[in-house]
């Protein structure tokens, strides 16, 4: 088999890149380890920055998002049992769109299938070869048979556990990591959201987040110790704990119901450099992970895709390799900004096991500053709604 760009991984990063390249007349094959339904079972954050929304529209996959997504012009931060709102529109004239990552992925799969572009599901034994040479290729097993895919470039969009990053020699790859000493227990329930906009809460009992998917689908999270399992948390125990962490008025008005999904995710910050090695590009979660505080994961994948799409389309249109040479640098500059913001928000809102009263007063002082300072709110809004690509 031969293609122009071999894409490893059919998550949002691989699919979005594949769609943009397909629209530009560049041939791609996506190799995905799992089935489509398996990929679509993953529940992830649901807040899209303006740049992500624009890129999805540019790729021609924005119609359903524009129809059923919700524009949010602000967010609530809660501490010491009261909350305040940061008005994005007033601060910087921008907003975010609430539309689940699962829906984004579904739209991307549907559009790719309609376009007739090739996606192979259930591939295994994926190996990358000769990425530092002129003619790289990928070998893999599909339907019990070995295959070889020759290509010009390889896009490694295969998530944190993928093989692409590991194909960069150890003496070149630098990895930065921070593991946080807690996880998020998330619950999805068919109940109306507790609030018109998201509430991020710093409480004495730990962090809580009230989020949503639509008028009758809510998504909530609470910070839990890493040793907890889903079995430790009955629905009743979850709602009880969530209520204690949200502002009283919200907690009293909140409607609860059976959970339709419940999972625990650990929190980490991770960045690997460089994001290009020869003819291999690393993109999305394969290159970096952020804690979910701030919902930057999918948005960072989208900005990587933006830079990579620009680089590849310039190469195929004008034989211009300048943007290919600078992809890693440009993508990483924005990655570090989002990593910093997610880290700041995580530190501001969670209870850390070793936290002293001094640390706690600092958190409260920073939140009080954010509540009263227009300049601080502007900086928050600028980061939350997404720095420009
Ligand atoms: N071969 C082929 N496919 C693979 C392999 C492999 N060896 N390893 C992993 N994959 C696939 C996974 O099955 C998955 O579908 O790569 C895909 C990677 O998708 P994601 O993990 O969703 O990563 P990405 O597309 O970069 O999306 C980033 O999704 O993970 C969230 O929080 C993250 O919101 C962010 C966004
Ligand atoms: C979500 O809706 O799942 C969500 C929203 C905001 C976050 C994280 C997750 O920061």
XYZ file of C-alpha atoms and ligand atoms in Angstrom:
435
model
C 0.000 0.000 0.000
C 1.044 3.605 -0.534
C -0.264 6.943 0.722
C 1.093 10.460 1.103
C 0.599 10.810 4.867
C 0.229 7.744 7.113
C -1.707 8.686 10.250
C -1.282 6.461 13.305
C -4.331 6.748 15.602
C -7.969 7.570 14.860
C -8.713 9.790 17.864
C -9.692 13.436 17.385
C -6.135 14.508 16.416
C -5.685 11.885 13.676
C -9.214 12.305 12.336
C -9.090 16.114 12.197
C -5.691 16.101 10.503
C -6.951 13.457 8.064
C -10.012 15.539 7.170
C -8.089 18.766 6.571
C -5.520 16.937 4.420
C -8.226 15.074 2.487
C -9.996 18.386 1.732
C -6.675 19.746 0.418
C -6.353 16.783 -1.962
C -3.654 15.044 0.095
C -4.068 11.286 0.443
C -4.064 9.747 3.952
C -4.585 6.333 5.537
C -5.530 6.185 9.229
C -4.398 3.116 11.203
C -6.455 2.724 14.403
C -5.948 0.023 16.996
C -9.562 -0.149 18.189
C -13.040 -0.281 16.626
C -14.942 2.903 15.907
C -17.476 2.118 18.651
C -14.665 1.595 21.160
C -13.169 4.997 20.318
C -16.621 6.600 20.646
C -17.188 5.113 24.096
C -14.494 7.345 25.637
C -15.934 10.245 27.604
C -13.713 13.310 27.651
C -14.019 17.046 28.295
C -16.486 19.146 26.358
C -15.200 22.724 26.117
C -13.966 23.970 22.731
C -11.848 27.082 22.299
C -12.695 29.473 19.459
C -9.639 28.286 17.497
C -10.812 24.664 17.729
C -14.320 25.633 16.625
C -12.889 27.547 13.644
C -10.665 24.617 12.656
C -13.567 22.143 12.839
C -15.594 24.463 10.602
C -12.653 24.813 8.206
C -12.488 21.013 8.026
C -16.201 20.944 7.133
C -17.275 19.125 10.304
C -18.839 22.031 12.208
C -22.507 21.760 11.165
C -23.839 19.700 14.098
C -21.614 21.560 16.575
C -23.030 24.864 15.310
C -26.574 23.495 15.599
C -26.498 21.868 19.041
C -23.373 23.216 20.792
C -23.760 25.912 23.448
C -21.895 29.211 23.504
C -20.662 30.063 27.005
C -19.614 33.635 27.641
C -18.278 33.016 31.126
C -17.466 30.608 33.921
C -18.033 30.522 37.704
C -15.289 29.987 40.252
C -16.397 29.077 43.788
C -14.550 29.205 47.100
C -15.499 29.683 50.744
C -19.092 28.894 49.877
C -19.669 31.699 47.422
C -19.015 32.036 43.732
C -18.085 34.730 41.254
C -18.255 34.855 37.496
C -15.548 35.647 34.988
C -17.184 37.210 31.957
C -15.100 36.216 28.915
C -17.045 38.444 26.536
C -16.587 41.519 28.700
C -12.937 40.743 29.466
C -11.694 39.901 25.973
C -14.706 39.661 23.650
C -14.418 35.883 23.205
C -16.327 32.780 24.310
C -16.093 28.972 24.361
C -18.392 26.306 22.901
C -19.703 23.454 25.033
C -19.860 20.366 22.789
C -18.619 16.935 23.891
C -15.411 15.441 22.512
C -17.327 12.234 21.791
C -19.605 14.224 19.473
C -16.624 15.885 17.768
C -15.124 12.436 17.152
C -18.421 11.066 15.828
C -18.747 14.005 13.382
C -15.180 13.420 12.202
C -15.769 9.687 11.628
C -19.008 10.368 9.724
C -17.371 12.993 7.509
C -14.356 10.774 6.776
C -16.591 7.835 5.877
C -18.703 10.046 3.574
C -15.512 11.327 1.897
C -14.418 7.751 1.221
C -11.004 8.213 2.863
C -9.421 5.036 4.223
C -9.454 4.140 7.940
C -8.300 0.700 9.054
C -9.653 -0.336 12.471
C -8.333 -3.152 14.618
C -4.717 -2.856 13.439
C -1.946 -4.247 15.667
C 1.866 -4.561 15.715
C 2.256 -1.064 14.249
C 5.943 -0.274 13.658
C 7.493 2.826 12.112
C 10.519 2.444 9.818
C 13.125 4.754 8.257
C 11.507 7.911 9.629
C 14.827 9.758 9.364
C 15.176 8.815 5.660
C 13.487 9.928 2.413
C 11.087 6.987 2.202
C 9.554 6.035 5.546
C 7.045 3.189 5.900
C 4.795 1.576 8.476
C 4.266 -2.143 9.010
C 1.221 -3.542 10.820
C -1.141 -6.486 11.120
C -4.744 -6.201 9.935
C -7.276 -9.062 9.638
C -4.528 -11.514 10.575
C -2.209 -10.434 7.743
C 0.999 -8.417 7.714
C 0.968 -5.187 5.658
C 3.384 -2.463 4.622
C 2.282 1.153 4.093
C 4.787 3.364 2.215
C 4.425 7.112 2.598
C 6.080 10.546 2.447
C 5.351 11.459 6.071
C 4.002 9.825 9.244
C 1.736 11.645 11.711
C 1.893 10.010 15.141
C -1.563 10.777 16.586
C -1.745 7.619 18.708
C -2.227 9.081 22.170
C -0.140 8.798 25.310
C 0.306 5.002 25.100
C 1.009 4.908 21.362
C 4.112 3.699 19.529
C 5.002 6.848 17.579
C 6.697 8.850 20.329
C 8.665 5.755 21.293
C 10.077 5.601 17.749
C 12.157 8.718 18.437
C 15.617 7.640 19.685
C 16.025 7.893 23.457
C 19.072 10.146 23.124
C 16.963 12.740 21.283
C 13.661 12.531 23.163
C 13.238 14.668 26.303
C 10.213 14.001 28.523
C 8.917 16.326 31.249
C 6.355 14.989 33.705
C 4.398 15.959 36.793
C 2.062 13.494 38.481
C -0.596 15.020 40.761
C -1.451 13.208 44.016
C -5.187 12.800 43.259
C -7.638 11.819 40.520
C -11.002 13.019 39.230
C -14.089 10.879 39.732
C -16.489 11.787 36.920
C -20.206 11.055 36.642
C -22.503 11.537 33.660
C -26.214 11.740 34.452
C -29.409 12.423 32.532
C -30.364 15.417 34.643
C -30.553 19.154 33.847
C -27.214 20.920 34.559
C -26.878 22.518 38.004
C -25.872 25.842 36.471
C -26.124 27.743 33.179
C -22.292 27.844 32.953
C -19.506 25.653 34.368
C -18.649 25.937 38.086
C -15.086 25.162 39.190
C -15.117 24.871 43.003
C -12.318 25.012 45.551
C -13.756 23.620 48.785
C -12.349 22.447 52.113
C -13.227 18.899 51.050
C -11.424 19.154 47.702
C -12.129 20.255 44.145
C -15.474 19.860 42.366
C -16.658 20.736 38.860
C -20.205 21.085 37.579
C -20.232 20.767 33.789
C -22.733 19.714 31.145
C -23.329 18.268 27.700
C -26.857 19.498 26.972
C -30.140 20.577 28.608
C -30.697 17.100 30.045
C -27.175 15.708 30.374
C -24.833 16.796 33.145
C -21.199 15.982 33.804
C -19.791 16.341 37.315
C -16.388 15.667 38.840
C -14.909 15.523 42.326
C -11.279 15.224 43.341
C -10.587 11.824 44.994
C -7.476 10.110 46.401
C -5.591 7.995 43.862
C -6.266 4.901 45.965
C -10.072 5.201 45.450
C -11.861 2.989 42.926
C -15.206 3.473 41.191
C -16.618 0.672 43.388
C -15.900 2.825 46.461
C -18.406 5.402 45.204
C -22.103 4.597 45.061
C -24.217 7.188 43.230
C -25.639 8.358 46.571
C -22.155 8.838 48.044
C -21.071 10.781 44.952
C -24.045 13.174 45.007
C -23.647 13.671 48.734
C -19.972 14.575 48.411
C -20.551 16.795 45.363
C -23.266 18.729 47.219
C -20.906 19.416 50.104
C -18.309 20.872 47.732
C -20.554 23.157 45.638
C -21.970 26.511 46.844
C -25.042 25.850 49.050
C -27.594 27.458 46.703
C -26.366 25.370 43.748
C -26.205 22.191 45.820
C -29.776 22.649 47.090
C -31.203 23.274 43.621
C -29.192 20.512 41.887
C -31.172 17.597 40.463
C -29.604 14.159 40.816
C -30.287 10.828 39.146
C -28.662 7.504 38.302
C -25.170 7.756 36.819
C -24.908 6.537 33.227
C -21.093 6.592 33.332
C -18.682 6.737 36.231
C -14.887 6.682 35.988
C -11.728 7.832 37.744
C -8.879 9.521 35.849
C -5.484 10.335 37.340
C -4.078 13.808 36.684
C -0.728 14.438 35.045
C 1.178 17.034 33.067
C 3.496 15.525 30.428
C 5.404 17.012 27.510
C 7.813 15.282 25.158
C 10.201 17.158 22.904
C 10.846 17.397 19.985
C 7.513 16.925 18.192
C 9.232 16.093 14.888
C 11.964 13.602 14.109
C 12.858 13.366 10.410
C 9.602 12.577 8.585
C 7.692 11.686 11.755
C 5.447 14.273 13.439
C 3.998 13.748 16.926
C 0.599 15.301 17.518
C -1.971 15.561 20.361
C -1.896 13.299 23.424
C 1.035 11.354 21.915
C 3.189 14.419 22.642
C 1.574 15.933 25.710
C -0.977 15.415 28.465
C -2.547 18.122 30.592
C -4.687 17.705 33.711
C -8.370 18.267 32.789
C -8.640 21.481 34.846
C -9.219 24.000 32.050
C -10.195 21.409 29.409
C -7.113 21.959 27.250
C -6.482 18.366 26.003
C -8.554 18.376 22.825
C -7.828 22.058 22.193
C -4.086 21.410 22.254
C -4.525 18.501 19.859
C -6.367 20.925 17.557
C -3.590 23.511 17.653
C -0.961 20.846 16.843
C -3.139 19.745 13.918
C -3.385 23.354 12.734
C 0.420 23.752 12.599
C 0.931 20.332 11.038
C -1.765 20.857 8.422
C -0.185 24.196 7.465
C 3.241 22.576 7.194
C 2.083 19.609 5.088
C -0.153 21.627 2.780
C 2.702 24.080 2.072
C 4.952 21.155 1.257
C 2.459 19.530 -1.136
C 1.401 22.833 -2.741
C 4.751 24.627 -3.074
C 7.426 22.045 -2.187
C 8.120 24.417 0.750
C 9.647 22.608 3.744
C 10.164 25.694 5.957
C 7.007 25.103 8.039
C 7.898 21.414 8.393
C 11.226 22.432 9.913
C 9.511 24.744 12.442
C 6.472 22.555 13.320
C 7.913 21.256 16.568
C 9.008 24.669 17.777
C 5.699 26.377 16.949
C 3.522 23.629 18.404
C 5.585 23.352 21.602
C 5.488 27.080 22.276
C 1.696 26.917 22.513
C 1.740 23.556 24.346
C 3.822 25.025 27.171
C 1.420 27.969 27.560
C -1.513 25.574 28.009
C 0.506 23.277 30.266
C 1.279 26.271 32.456
C -2.363 27.392 32.596
C -3.695 23.888 33.394
C -1.063 23.534 36.114
C -1.977 26.956 37.599
C -5.697 26.134 37.618
C -5.018 22.711 39.139
C -2.885 24.225 41.915
C -5.444 26.944 42.580
C -8.449 24.675 43.009
C -7.357 21.337 44.545
C -6.509 20.155 48.043
C -3.019 18.632 48.071
C -2.233 15.935 50.680
C 0.728 17.880 52.051
C -1.069 21.246 51.917
C -0.478 23.529 54.941
C -2.695 26.365 56.205
C -0.194 28.729 54.575
C -0.741 27.097 51.156
C -4.493 27.227 51.662
C -4.482 30.928 52.519
C -2.435 31.573 49.385
C -5.075 29.784 47.269
C -7.823 31.866 48.891
C -5.849 35.067 48.398
C -5.299 34.268 44.725
C -8.997 33.494 44.228
C -9.950 36.753 46.002
C -7.577 38.628 43.691
C -9.149 36.952 40.665
C -12.586 37.920 41.975
C -11.707 41.605 42.337
C -9.119 42.345 39.647
C -10.149 43.061 36.052
C -6.549 42.488 34.937
C -6.462 39.025 36.564
C -9.842 38.145 35.013
C -8.611 39.252 31.600
C -5.541 37.010 31.889
C -7.745 34.076 32.996
C -10.232 34.672 30.161
C -7.430 34.942 27.602
C -6.036 31.566 28.650
C -9.333 29.756 29.233
C -10.859 30.744 25.893
C -7.553 29.857 24.202
C -4.457 31.728 23.104
C -4.287 32.356 19.337
C -2.723 29.661 17.134
N -1.663 1.784 16.711
C -2.779 2.393 16.215
N -3.567 3.197 16.933
C -3.210 3.424 18.193
C -2.060 2.841 18.780
C -1.275 2.001 17.973
N -0.167 1.416 18.453
N -1.965 3.261 20.054
C -3.017 4.044 20.282
N -3.792 4.160 19.172
C -5.022 4.916 18.994
C -5.951 4.847 20.196
O -6.767 3.693 20.152
C -6.753 6.136 20.044
O -7.949 5.952 19.337
O -4.713 6.284 18.875
C -5.845 7.068 19.259
C -5.373 8.246 20.082
O -6.486 9.020 20.427
P -6.560 9.916 21.757
O -5.944 9.168 22.884
O -7.954 10.378 21.892
O -5.560 11.142 21.455
P -5.695 12.405 20.486
O -6.336 12.046 19.193
O -4.358 13.062 20.522
O -6.760 13.328 21.194
C -6.478 14.270 22.158
O -8.276 13.309 23.297
O -7.178 11.857 24.699
C -7.983 12.975 24.646
O -7.701 14.346 26.530
C -7.275 14.108 25.235
O -8.857 15.615 24.677
C -7.599 15.139 24.283
C -7.707 14.505 22.955
C -16.312 18.210 30.991
O -17.393 18.726 30.687
O -16.146 16.983 30.938
C -15.191 19.077 31.433
C -15.346 20.447 31.396
C -14.315 21.271 31.816
C -13.145 20.718 32.276
C -12.977 19.342 32.305
C -13.999 18.509 31.887
O -12.146 21.543 32.713
